[in-house]
GROMACS .gro file of C-alpha atoms in nm:
model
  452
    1UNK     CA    1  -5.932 -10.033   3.701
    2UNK     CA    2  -5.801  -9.930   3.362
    3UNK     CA    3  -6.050  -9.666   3.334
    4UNK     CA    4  -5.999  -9.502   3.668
    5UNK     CA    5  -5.566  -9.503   3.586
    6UNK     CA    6  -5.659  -9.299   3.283
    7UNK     CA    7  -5.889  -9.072   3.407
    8UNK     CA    8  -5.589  -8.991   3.715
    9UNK     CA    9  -5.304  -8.960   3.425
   10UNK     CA   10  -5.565  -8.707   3.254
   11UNK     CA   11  -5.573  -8.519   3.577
   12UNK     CA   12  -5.236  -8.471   3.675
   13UNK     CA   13  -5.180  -8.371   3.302
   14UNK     CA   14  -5.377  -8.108   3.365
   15UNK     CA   15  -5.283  -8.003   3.707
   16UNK     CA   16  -4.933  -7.976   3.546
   17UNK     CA   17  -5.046  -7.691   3.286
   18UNK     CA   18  -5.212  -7.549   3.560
   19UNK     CA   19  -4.911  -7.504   3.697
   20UNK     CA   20  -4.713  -7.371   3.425
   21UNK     CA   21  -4.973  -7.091   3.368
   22UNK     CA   22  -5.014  -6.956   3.769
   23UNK     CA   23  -4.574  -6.949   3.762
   24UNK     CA   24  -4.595  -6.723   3.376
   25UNK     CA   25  -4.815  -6.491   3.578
   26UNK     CA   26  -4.615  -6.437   3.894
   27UNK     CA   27  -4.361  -6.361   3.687
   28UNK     CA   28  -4.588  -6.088   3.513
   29UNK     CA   29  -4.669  -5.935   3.819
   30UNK     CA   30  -4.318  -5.962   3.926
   31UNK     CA   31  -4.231  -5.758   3.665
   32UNK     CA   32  -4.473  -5.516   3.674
   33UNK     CA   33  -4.400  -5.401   4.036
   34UNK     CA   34  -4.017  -5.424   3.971
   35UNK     CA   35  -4.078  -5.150   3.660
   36UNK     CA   36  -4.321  -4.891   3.933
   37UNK     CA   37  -4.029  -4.930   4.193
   38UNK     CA   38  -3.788  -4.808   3.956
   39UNK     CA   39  -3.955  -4.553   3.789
   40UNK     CA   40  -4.046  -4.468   4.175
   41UNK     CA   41  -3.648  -4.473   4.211
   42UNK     CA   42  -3.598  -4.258   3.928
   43UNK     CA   43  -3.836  -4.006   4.020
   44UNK     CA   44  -3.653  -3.988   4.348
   45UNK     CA   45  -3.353  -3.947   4.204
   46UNK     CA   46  -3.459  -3.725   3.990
   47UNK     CA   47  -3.594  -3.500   4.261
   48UNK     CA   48  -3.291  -3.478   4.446
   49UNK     CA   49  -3.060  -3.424   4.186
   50UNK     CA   50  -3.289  -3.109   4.072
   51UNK     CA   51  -3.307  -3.012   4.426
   52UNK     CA   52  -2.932  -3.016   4.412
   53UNK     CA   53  -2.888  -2.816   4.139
   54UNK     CA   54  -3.138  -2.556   4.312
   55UNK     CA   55  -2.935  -2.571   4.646
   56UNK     CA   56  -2.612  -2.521   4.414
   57UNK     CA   57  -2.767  -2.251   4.200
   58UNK     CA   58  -2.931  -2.062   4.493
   59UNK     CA   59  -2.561  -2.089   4.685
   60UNK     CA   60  -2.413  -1.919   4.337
   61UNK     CA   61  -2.670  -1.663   4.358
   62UNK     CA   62  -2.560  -1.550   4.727
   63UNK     CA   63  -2.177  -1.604   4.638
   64UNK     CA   64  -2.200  -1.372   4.325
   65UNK     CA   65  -2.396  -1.103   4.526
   66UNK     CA   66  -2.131  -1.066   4.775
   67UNK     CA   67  -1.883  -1.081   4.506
   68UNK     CA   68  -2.066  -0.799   4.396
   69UNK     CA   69  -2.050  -0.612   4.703
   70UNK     CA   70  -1.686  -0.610   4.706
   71UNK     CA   71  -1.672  -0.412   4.416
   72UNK     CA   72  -1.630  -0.006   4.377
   73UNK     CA   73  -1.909   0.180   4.309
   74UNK     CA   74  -1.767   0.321   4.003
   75UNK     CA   75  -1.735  -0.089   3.881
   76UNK     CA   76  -2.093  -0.167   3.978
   77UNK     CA   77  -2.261   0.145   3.792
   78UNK     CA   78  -2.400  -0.025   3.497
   79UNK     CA   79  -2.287  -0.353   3.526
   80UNK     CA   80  -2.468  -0.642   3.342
   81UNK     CA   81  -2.259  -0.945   3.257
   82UNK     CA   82  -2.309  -1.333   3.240
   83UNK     CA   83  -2.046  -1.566   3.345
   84UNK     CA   84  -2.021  -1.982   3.348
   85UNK     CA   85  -1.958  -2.103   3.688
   86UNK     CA   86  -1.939  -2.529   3.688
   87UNK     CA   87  -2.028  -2.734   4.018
   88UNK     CA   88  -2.067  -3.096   4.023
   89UNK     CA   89  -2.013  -3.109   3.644
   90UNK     CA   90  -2.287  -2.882   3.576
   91UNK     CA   91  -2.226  -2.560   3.373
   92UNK     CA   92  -2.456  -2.269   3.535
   93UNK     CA   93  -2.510  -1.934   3.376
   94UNK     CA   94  -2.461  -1.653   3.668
   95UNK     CA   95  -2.595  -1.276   3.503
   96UNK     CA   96  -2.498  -0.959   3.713
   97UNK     CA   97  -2.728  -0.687   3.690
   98UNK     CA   98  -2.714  -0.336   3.845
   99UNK     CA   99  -2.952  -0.062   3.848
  100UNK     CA  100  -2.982   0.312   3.984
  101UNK     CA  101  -3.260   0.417   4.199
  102UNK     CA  102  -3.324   0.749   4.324
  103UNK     CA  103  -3.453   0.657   4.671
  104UNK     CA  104  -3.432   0.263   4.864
  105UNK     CA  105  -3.790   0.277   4.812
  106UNK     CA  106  -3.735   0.123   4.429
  107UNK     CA  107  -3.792   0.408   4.258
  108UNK     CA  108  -3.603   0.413   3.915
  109UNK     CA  109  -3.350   0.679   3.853
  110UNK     CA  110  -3.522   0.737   3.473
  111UNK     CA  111  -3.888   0.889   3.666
  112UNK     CA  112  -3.752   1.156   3.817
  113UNK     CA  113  -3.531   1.465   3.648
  114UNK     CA  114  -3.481   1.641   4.016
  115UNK     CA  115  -3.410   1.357   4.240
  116UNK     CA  116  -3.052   1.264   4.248
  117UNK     CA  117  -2.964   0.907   4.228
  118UNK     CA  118  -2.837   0.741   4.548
  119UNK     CA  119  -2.871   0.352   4.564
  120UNK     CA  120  -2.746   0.061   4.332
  121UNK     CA  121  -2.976  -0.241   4.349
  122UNK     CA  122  -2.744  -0.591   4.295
  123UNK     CA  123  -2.936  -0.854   4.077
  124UNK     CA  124  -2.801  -1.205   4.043
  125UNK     CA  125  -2.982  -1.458   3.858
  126UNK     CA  126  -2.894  -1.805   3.833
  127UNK     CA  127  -3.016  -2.064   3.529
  128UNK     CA  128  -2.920  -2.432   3.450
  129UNK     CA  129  -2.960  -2.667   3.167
  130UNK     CA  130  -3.203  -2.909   3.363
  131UNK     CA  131  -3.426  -2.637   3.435
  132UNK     CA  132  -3.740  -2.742   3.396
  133UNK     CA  133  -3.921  -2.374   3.382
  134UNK     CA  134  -3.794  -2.045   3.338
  135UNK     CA  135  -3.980  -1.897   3.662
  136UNK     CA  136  -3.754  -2.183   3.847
  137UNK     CA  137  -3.466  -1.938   3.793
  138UNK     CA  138  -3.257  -1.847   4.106
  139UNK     CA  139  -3.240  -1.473   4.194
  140UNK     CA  140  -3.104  -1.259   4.466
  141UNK     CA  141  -3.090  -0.874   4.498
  142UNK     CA  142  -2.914  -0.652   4.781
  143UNK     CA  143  -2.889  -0.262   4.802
  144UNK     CA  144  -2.552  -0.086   4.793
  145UNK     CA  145  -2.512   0.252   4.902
  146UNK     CA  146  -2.193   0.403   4.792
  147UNK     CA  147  -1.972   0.582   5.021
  148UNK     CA  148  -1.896   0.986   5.072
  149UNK     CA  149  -1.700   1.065   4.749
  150UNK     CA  150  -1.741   0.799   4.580
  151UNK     CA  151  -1.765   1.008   4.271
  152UNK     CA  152  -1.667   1.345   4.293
  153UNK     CA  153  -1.764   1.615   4.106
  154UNK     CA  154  -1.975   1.451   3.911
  155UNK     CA  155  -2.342   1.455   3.777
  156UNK     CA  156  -2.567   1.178   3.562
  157UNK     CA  157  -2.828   1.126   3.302
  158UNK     CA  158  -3.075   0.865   3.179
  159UNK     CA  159  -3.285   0.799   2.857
  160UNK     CA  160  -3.608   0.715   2.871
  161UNK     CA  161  -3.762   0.567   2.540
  162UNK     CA  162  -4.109   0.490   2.510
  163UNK     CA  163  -4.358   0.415   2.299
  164UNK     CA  164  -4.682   0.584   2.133
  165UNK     CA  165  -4.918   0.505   2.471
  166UNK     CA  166  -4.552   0.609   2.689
  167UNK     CA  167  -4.477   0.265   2.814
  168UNK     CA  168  -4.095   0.208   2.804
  169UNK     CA  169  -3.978   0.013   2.571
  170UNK     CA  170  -3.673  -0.244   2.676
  171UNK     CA  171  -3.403  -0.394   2.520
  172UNK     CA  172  -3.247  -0.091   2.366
  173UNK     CA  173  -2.897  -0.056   2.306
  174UNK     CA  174  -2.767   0.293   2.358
  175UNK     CA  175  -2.423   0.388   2.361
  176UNK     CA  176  -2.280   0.777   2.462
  177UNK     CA  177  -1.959   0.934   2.378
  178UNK     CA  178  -1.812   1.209   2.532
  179UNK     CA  179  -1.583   1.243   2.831
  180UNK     CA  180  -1.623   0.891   2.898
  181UNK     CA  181  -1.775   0.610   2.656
  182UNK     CA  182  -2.046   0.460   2.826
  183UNK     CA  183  -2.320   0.188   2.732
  184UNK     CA  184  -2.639   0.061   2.845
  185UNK     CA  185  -2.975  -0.115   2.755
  186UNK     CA  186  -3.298  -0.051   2.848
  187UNK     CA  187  -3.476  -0.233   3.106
  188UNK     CA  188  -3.872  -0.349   3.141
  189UNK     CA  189  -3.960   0.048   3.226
  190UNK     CA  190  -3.768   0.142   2.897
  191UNK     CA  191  -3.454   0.369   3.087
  192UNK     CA  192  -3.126   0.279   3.081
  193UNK     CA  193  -2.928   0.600   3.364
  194UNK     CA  194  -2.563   0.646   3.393
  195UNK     CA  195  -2.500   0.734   3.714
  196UNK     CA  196  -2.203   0.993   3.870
  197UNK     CA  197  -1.999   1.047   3.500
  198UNK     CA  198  -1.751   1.318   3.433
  199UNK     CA  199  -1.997   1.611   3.344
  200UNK     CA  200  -1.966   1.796   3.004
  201UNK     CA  201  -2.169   1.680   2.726
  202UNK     CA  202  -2.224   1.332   2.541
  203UNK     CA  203  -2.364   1.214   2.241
  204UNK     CA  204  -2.607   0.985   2.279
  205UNK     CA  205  -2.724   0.722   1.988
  206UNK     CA  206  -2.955   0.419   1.950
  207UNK     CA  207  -3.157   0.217   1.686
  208UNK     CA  208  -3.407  -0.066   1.718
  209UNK     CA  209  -3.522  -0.237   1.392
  210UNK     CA  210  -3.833  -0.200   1.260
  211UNK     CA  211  -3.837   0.132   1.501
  212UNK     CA  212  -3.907   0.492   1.466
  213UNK     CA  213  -3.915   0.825   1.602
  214UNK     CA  214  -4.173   1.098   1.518
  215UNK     CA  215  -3.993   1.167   1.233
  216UNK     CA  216  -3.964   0.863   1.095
  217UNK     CA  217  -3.637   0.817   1.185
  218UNK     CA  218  -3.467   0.500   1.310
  219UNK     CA  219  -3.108   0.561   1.418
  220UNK     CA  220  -3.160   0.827   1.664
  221UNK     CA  221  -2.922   1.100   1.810
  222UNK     CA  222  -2.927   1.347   2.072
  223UNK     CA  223  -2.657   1.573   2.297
  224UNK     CA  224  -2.670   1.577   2.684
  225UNK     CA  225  -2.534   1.782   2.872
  226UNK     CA  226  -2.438   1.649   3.208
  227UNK     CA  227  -2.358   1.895   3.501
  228UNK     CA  228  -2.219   1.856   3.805
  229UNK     CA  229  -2.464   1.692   4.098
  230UNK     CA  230  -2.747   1.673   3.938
  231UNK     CA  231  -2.948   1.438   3.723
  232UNK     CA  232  -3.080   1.508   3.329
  233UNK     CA  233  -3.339   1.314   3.166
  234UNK     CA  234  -3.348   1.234   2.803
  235UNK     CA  235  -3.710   1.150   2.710
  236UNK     CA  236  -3.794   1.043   2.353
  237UNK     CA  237  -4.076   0.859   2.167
  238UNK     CA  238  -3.978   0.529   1.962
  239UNK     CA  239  -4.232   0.266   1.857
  240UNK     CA  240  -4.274  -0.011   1.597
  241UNK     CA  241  -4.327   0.196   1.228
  242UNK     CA  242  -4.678   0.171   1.033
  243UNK     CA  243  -4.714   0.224   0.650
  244UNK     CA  244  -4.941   0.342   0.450
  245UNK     CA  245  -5.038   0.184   0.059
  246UNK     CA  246  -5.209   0.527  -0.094
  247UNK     CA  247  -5.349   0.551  -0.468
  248UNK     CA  248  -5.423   0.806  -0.621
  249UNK     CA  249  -5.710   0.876  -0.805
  250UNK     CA  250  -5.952   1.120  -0.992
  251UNK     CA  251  -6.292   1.117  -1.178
  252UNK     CA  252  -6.435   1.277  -1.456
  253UNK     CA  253  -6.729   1.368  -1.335
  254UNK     CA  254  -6.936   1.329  -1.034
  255UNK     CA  255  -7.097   1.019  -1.163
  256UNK     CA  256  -6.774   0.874  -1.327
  257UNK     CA  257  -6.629   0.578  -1.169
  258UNK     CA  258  -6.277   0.639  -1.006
  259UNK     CA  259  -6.004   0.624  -1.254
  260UNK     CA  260  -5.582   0.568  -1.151
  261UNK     CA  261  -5.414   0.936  -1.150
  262UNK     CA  262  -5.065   1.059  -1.148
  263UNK     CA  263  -4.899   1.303  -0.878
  264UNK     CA  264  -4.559   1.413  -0.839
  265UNK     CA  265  -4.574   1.448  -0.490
  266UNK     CA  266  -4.767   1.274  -0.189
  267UNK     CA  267  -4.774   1.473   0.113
  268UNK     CA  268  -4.871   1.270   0.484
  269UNK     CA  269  -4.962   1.541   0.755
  270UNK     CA  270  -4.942   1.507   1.105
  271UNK     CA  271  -4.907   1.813   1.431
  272UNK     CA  272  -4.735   1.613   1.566
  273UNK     CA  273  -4.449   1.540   1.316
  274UNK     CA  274  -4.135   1.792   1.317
  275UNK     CA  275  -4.198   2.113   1.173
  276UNK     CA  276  -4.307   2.194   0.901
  277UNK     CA  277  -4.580   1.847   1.009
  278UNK     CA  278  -4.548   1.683   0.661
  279UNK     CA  279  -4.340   1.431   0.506
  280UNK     CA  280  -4.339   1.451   0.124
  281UNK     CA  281  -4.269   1.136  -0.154
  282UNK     CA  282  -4.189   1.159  -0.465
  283UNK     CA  283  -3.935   1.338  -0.691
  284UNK     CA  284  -4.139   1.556  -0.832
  285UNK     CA  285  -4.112   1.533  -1.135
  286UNK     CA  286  -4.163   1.178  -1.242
  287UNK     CA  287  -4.563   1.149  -1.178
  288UNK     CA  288  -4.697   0.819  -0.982
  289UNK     CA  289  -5.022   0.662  -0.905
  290UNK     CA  290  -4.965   0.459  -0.571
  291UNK     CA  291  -4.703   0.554  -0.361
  292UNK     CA  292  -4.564   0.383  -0.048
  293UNK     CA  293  -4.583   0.608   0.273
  294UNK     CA  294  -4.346   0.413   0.513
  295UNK     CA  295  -4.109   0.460   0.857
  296UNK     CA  296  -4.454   0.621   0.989
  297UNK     CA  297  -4.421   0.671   1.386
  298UNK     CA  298  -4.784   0.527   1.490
  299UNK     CA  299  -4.947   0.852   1.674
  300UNK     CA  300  -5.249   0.783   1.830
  301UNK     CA  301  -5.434   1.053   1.582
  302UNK     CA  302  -5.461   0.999   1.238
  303UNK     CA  303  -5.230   1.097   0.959
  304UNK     CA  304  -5.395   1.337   0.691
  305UNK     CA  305  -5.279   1.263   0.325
  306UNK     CA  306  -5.299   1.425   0.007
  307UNK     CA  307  -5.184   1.494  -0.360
  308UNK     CA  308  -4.894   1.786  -0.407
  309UNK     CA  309  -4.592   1.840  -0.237
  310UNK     CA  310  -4.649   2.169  -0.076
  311UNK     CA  311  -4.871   2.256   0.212
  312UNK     CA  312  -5.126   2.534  -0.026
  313UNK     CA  313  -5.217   2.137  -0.160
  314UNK     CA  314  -5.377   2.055   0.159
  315UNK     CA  315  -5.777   2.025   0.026
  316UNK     CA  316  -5.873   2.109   0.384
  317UNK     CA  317  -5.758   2.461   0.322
  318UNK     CA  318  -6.028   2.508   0.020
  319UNK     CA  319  -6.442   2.524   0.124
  320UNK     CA  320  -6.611   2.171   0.139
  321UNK     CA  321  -6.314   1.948   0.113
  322UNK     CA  322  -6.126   1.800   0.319
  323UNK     CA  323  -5.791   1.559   0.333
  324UNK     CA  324  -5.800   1.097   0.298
  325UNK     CA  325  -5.730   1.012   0.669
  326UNK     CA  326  -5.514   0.741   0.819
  327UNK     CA  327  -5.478   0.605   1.121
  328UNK     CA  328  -5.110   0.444   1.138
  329UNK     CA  329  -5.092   0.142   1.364
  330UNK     CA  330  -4.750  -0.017   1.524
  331UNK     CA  331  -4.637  -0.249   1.307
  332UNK     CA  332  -4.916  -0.282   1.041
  333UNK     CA  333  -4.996  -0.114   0.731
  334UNK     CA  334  -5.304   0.103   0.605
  335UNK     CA  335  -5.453   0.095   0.253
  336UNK     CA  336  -5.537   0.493   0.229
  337UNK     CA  337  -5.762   0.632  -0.117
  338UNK     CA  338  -5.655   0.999  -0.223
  339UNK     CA  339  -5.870   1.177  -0.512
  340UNK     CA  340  -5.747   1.484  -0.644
  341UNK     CA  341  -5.963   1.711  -0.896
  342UNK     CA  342  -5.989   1.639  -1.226
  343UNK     CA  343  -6.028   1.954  -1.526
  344UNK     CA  344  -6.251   1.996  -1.776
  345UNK     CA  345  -6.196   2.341  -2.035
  346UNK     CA  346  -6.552   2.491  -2.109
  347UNK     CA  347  -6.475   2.755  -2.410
  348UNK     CA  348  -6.719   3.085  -2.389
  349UNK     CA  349  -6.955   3.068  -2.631
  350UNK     CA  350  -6.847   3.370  -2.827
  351UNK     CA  351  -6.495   3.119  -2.877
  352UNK     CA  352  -6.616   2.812  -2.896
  353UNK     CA  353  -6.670   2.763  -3.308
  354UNK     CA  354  -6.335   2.965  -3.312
  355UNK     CA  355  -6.207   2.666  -3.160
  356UNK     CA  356  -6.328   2.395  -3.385
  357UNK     CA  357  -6.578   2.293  -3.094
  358UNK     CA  358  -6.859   2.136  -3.153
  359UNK     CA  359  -6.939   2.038  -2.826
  360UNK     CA  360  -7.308   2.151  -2.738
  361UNK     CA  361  -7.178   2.250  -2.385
  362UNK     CA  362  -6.896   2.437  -2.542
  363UNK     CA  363  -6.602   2.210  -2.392
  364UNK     CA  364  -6.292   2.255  -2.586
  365UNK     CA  365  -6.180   2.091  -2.876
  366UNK     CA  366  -5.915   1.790  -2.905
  367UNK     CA  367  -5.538   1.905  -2.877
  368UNK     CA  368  -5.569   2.227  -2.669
  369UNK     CA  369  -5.266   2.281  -2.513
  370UNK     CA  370  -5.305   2.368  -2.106
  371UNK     CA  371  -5.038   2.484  -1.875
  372UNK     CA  372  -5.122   2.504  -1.516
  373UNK     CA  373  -4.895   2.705  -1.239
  374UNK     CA  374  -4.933   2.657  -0.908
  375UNK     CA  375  -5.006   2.972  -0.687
  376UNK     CA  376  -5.093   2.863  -0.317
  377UNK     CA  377  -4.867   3.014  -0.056
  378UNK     CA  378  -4.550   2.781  -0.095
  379UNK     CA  379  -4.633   2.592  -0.393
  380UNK     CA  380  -4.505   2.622  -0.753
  381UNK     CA  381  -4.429   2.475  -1.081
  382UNK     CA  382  -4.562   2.410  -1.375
  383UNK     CA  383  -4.714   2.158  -1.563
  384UNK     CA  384  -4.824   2.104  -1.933
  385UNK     CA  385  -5.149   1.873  -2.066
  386UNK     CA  386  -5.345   1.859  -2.365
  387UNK     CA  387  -5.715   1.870  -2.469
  388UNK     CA  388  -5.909   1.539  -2.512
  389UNK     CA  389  -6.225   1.518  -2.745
  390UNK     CA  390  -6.452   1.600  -2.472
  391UNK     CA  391  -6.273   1.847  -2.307
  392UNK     CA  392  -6.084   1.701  -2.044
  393UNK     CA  393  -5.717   1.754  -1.965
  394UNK     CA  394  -5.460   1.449  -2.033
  395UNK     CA  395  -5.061   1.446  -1.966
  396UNK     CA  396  -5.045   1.325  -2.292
  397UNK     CA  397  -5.270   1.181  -2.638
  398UNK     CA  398  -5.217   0.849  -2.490
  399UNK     CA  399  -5.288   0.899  -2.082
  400UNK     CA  400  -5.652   0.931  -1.973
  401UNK     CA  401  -5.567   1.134  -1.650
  402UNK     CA  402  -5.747   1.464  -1.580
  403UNK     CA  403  -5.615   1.507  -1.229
  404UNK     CA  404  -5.406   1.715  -1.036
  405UNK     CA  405  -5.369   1.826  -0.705
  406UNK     CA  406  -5.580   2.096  -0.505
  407UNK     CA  407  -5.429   2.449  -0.575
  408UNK     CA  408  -5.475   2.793  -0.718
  409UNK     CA  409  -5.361   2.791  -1.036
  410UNK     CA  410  -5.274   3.081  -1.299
  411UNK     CA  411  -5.373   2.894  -1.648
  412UNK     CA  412  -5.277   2.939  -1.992
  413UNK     CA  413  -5.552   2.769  -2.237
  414UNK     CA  414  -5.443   2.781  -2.599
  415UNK     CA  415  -5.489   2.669  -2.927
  416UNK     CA  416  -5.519   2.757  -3.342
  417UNK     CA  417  -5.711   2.954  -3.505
  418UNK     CA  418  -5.549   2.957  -3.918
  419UNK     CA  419  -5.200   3.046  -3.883
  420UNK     CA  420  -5.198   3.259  -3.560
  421UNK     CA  421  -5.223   3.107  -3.187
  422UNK     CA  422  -5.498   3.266  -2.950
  423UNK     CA  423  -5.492   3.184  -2.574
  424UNK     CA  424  -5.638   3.271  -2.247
  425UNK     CA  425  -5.433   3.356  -1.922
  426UNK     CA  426  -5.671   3.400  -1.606
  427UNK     CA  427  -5.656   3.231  -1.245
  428UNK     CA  428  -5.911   3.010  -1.109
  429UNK     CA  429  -5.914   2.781  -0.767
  430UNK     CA  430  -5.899   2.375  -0.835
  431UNK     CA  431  -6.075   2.187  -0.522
  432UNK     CA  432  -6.349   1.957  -0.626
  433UNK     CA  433  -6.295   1.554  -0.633
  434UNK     CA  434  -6.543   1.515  -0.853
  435UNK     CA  435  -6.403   1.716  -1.140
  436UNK     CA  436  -6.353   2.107  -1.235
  437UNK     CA  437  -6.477   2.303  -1.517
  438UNK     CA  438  -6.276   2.587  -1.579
  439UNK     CA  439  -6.406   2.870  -1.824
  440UNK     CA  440  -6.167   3.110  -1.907
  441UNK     CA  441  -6.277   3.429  -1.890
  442UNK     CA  442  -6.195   3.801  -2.080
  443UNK     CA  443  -6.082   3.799  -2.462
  444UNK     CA  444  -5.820   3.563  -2.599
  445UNK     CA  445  -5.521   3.698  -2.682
  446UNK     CA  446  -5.322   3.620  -3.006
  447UNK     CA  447  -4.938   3.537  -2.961
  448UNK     CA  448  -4.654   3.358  -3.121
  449UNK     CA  449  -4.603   3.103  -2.815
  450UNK     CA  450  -4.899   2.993  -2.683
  451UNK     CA  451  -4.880   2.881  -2.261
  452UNK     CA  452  -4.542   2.961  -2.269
   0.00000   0.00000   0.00000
């Protein structure tokens, strides 16, 4: 009897934890349903509130549009404002757009230079903190039509900026002054049109950073003249600059390896640039090696570059050479090599021991003075080097630089012979990269001032 008392107290013990655990996990479960019915509220919520804030935003939309409408035509022409408007505690951003079009097929006022301008399309578009997306943004549009005499005597103009391929460019401010002051920006086709202004003429201006015209200009400026009905067009090219890193550099010989060489002048060449097609850098008179061609307007061609500062430097003008190329991207920037020829003075043998030279070949002497004037239809200048031990030209005893840029040249070679100074004066052409000898030619003559 004992035994079987114990054996039903060890059963109800456990029944009793049995118990225990099956109420821990209703409450588990419990739990676990009550947290997917709220989140399932929340969504809800959620979904209703945003689709209130649609409703509300979609209802701002319409109201501003015929807000819009109520205007004059002369207050609509160019419009584009944003203003706060707060329902419900909620802080929406309402921003009025208008635009010209020439016909109410959509066509914008900036593609056509005969068509006159006759309909205003009426944007309203309607954003909200909670917005989840930016394509969830509310927008209306309407077509007004303004009325006989709306304007006058009047006439209007657009600009129409776009870039190297001609796709507008947008977002660019341009202001015009003149018998009114108006302003505009750019929209996705790259126009911005004033339409039905007091005619006469305006000056028109705009900059973009990092932008350029062909000329490498970035604030730009241009007159219009505006007449009465009809419609100009201001088209001009603006695109993100290039650059160009060029060295400079010339070899003494054919088989030398490349060596840094000074210029006083870099010259970039394009047809297309304004006339005369060349942009020059440097001061001309302080010599560089590497110079830094920026504010390049990216033409589709490439640039041609070279080492002078007039056009008679252009190496293409001179048999079997022909300019460094560069092809100037938006934007980006172009490492660019430009070798000009380097000069070598061969004596003729009758002068060469008269010289001191005991070069085999007959190349002059050390410490030879050189002069060489430019001759090359619109070039000029001159500049002074010195003989090196094996014949080649230097700036100075202590710079190993032979170059200098293509040309005709009339040159003075010169140096002692006991107490008097002998020198030649002759003209020769200078066009090879890989190095020039130049022999002078005729009987030296003996002067006071040699090269001078």
């Amino acid at each position: 009897m004992t035994c079987v008392r114990s054996i039903l107290a060890r059963l109800t013990r456990e029944e009793s934890g049995m118990g225990m655990f099956e109420v821990l996990m209703s409450a588990l479960i419990l739990a676990m349903v009550s947290v997917g019915v709220l989140k399932t509220f929340d969504a809800a919520n959620a979904n209703a509130g945003y689709g209130k804030s649609r409703a509300a935003a979609a209802s701002l939309a319409q109201d501003d549009i015929e807000r819009l409408r109520g205007y004059t035509a002369k207050r609509l022409s160019g419009m584009d404002e944003t203003n706060p408007r707060t329902v419900n505690g909620v802080t929406y951003q309402v921003h009025s757009q208008t635009q010209w079009l020439s016909d109410s097929s959509g066509t914008r006022s900036c593609t056509s230079q005969t068509s006159r301008a006759e309909y205003l399309r009426l944007t309203s578009t309607v954003t909200w903190p909670a917005m989840r997306r930016d394509e969830e943004k509310v927008t209306q549009t309407s077509l007004y039509a303004p009325p006989n005499g709306s304007f006058g005597n009047q006439g209007s103009f657009g600009v129409k900026v776009s870039d190297r391929n001609g796709v507008g460019v947008p977002g660019v401010a341009i202001s015009a002054t003149g018998p009114q002051s108006l302003s505009g920006t750019t929209d996705s086709n790259g126009c911005v049109y004033f339409a039905y202004v007091t005619t006469g003429s305006y000056d028109v201006q705009f900059s973009k950073p990092g932008y350029v015209d062909e000329g490498g200009q970035n604030l730009i400026k241009r007159t219009v003249g505006v007449t009465a009905e009809s419609t100009t067009i201001e088209s001009l090219d603006y695109d993100r600059a290039g650059k160009a890193n060029i060295r400079v550099l010339t070899r003494k010989g054919a088989l030398a390896a490349p060596i840094d060489s000074f210029a006083k002048n870099l010259t970039i060449g394009h047809s297309q640039l304004p006339s005369p097609g060349t942009r020059v850098f440097g001061d001309g008179v302080l010599g560089q090696r590497s110079y830094v061609a920026d504010n390049l307007f990216p033409f589709t061609t490439k640039y041609v570059a070279y080492a002078g500062g007039c056009l008679g430097a252009n190496p293409s003008d001179f048999a079997g050479r022909a300019a460094a190329t560069a092809a100037i991207n938006p934007g980006a920037t172009t490492n660019v090599d430009v070798y000009q020829p380097g000069v070598r003075i061969k004596l003729p043998s009758s002068w060469a021991s008269s010289f001191g030279s005991t070069d085999p070949a007959g190349y002059a002497p050390k410490d030879m003075t050189v002069t060489l004037t430019a001759t090359s239809p619109g070039c000029g200048g001159t500049s002074a080097f010195v003989t090196g031990s094996d014949g080649w030209i230097r700036p100075s005893a202590a710079v190993n630089d032979p170059g200098v840029p293509d040309n005709k040249y009339d040159i003075c070679v010169g140096g002692v012979t006991g107490r008097k100074f002998a020198e030649w004066r002759f003209s020769q052409e200078v066009s090879d990269p890989n190095g020039v000898d130049v022999t002078p030619t005729g009987n030296p003559q003996t002067v006071k001032s040699p090269c001078a």
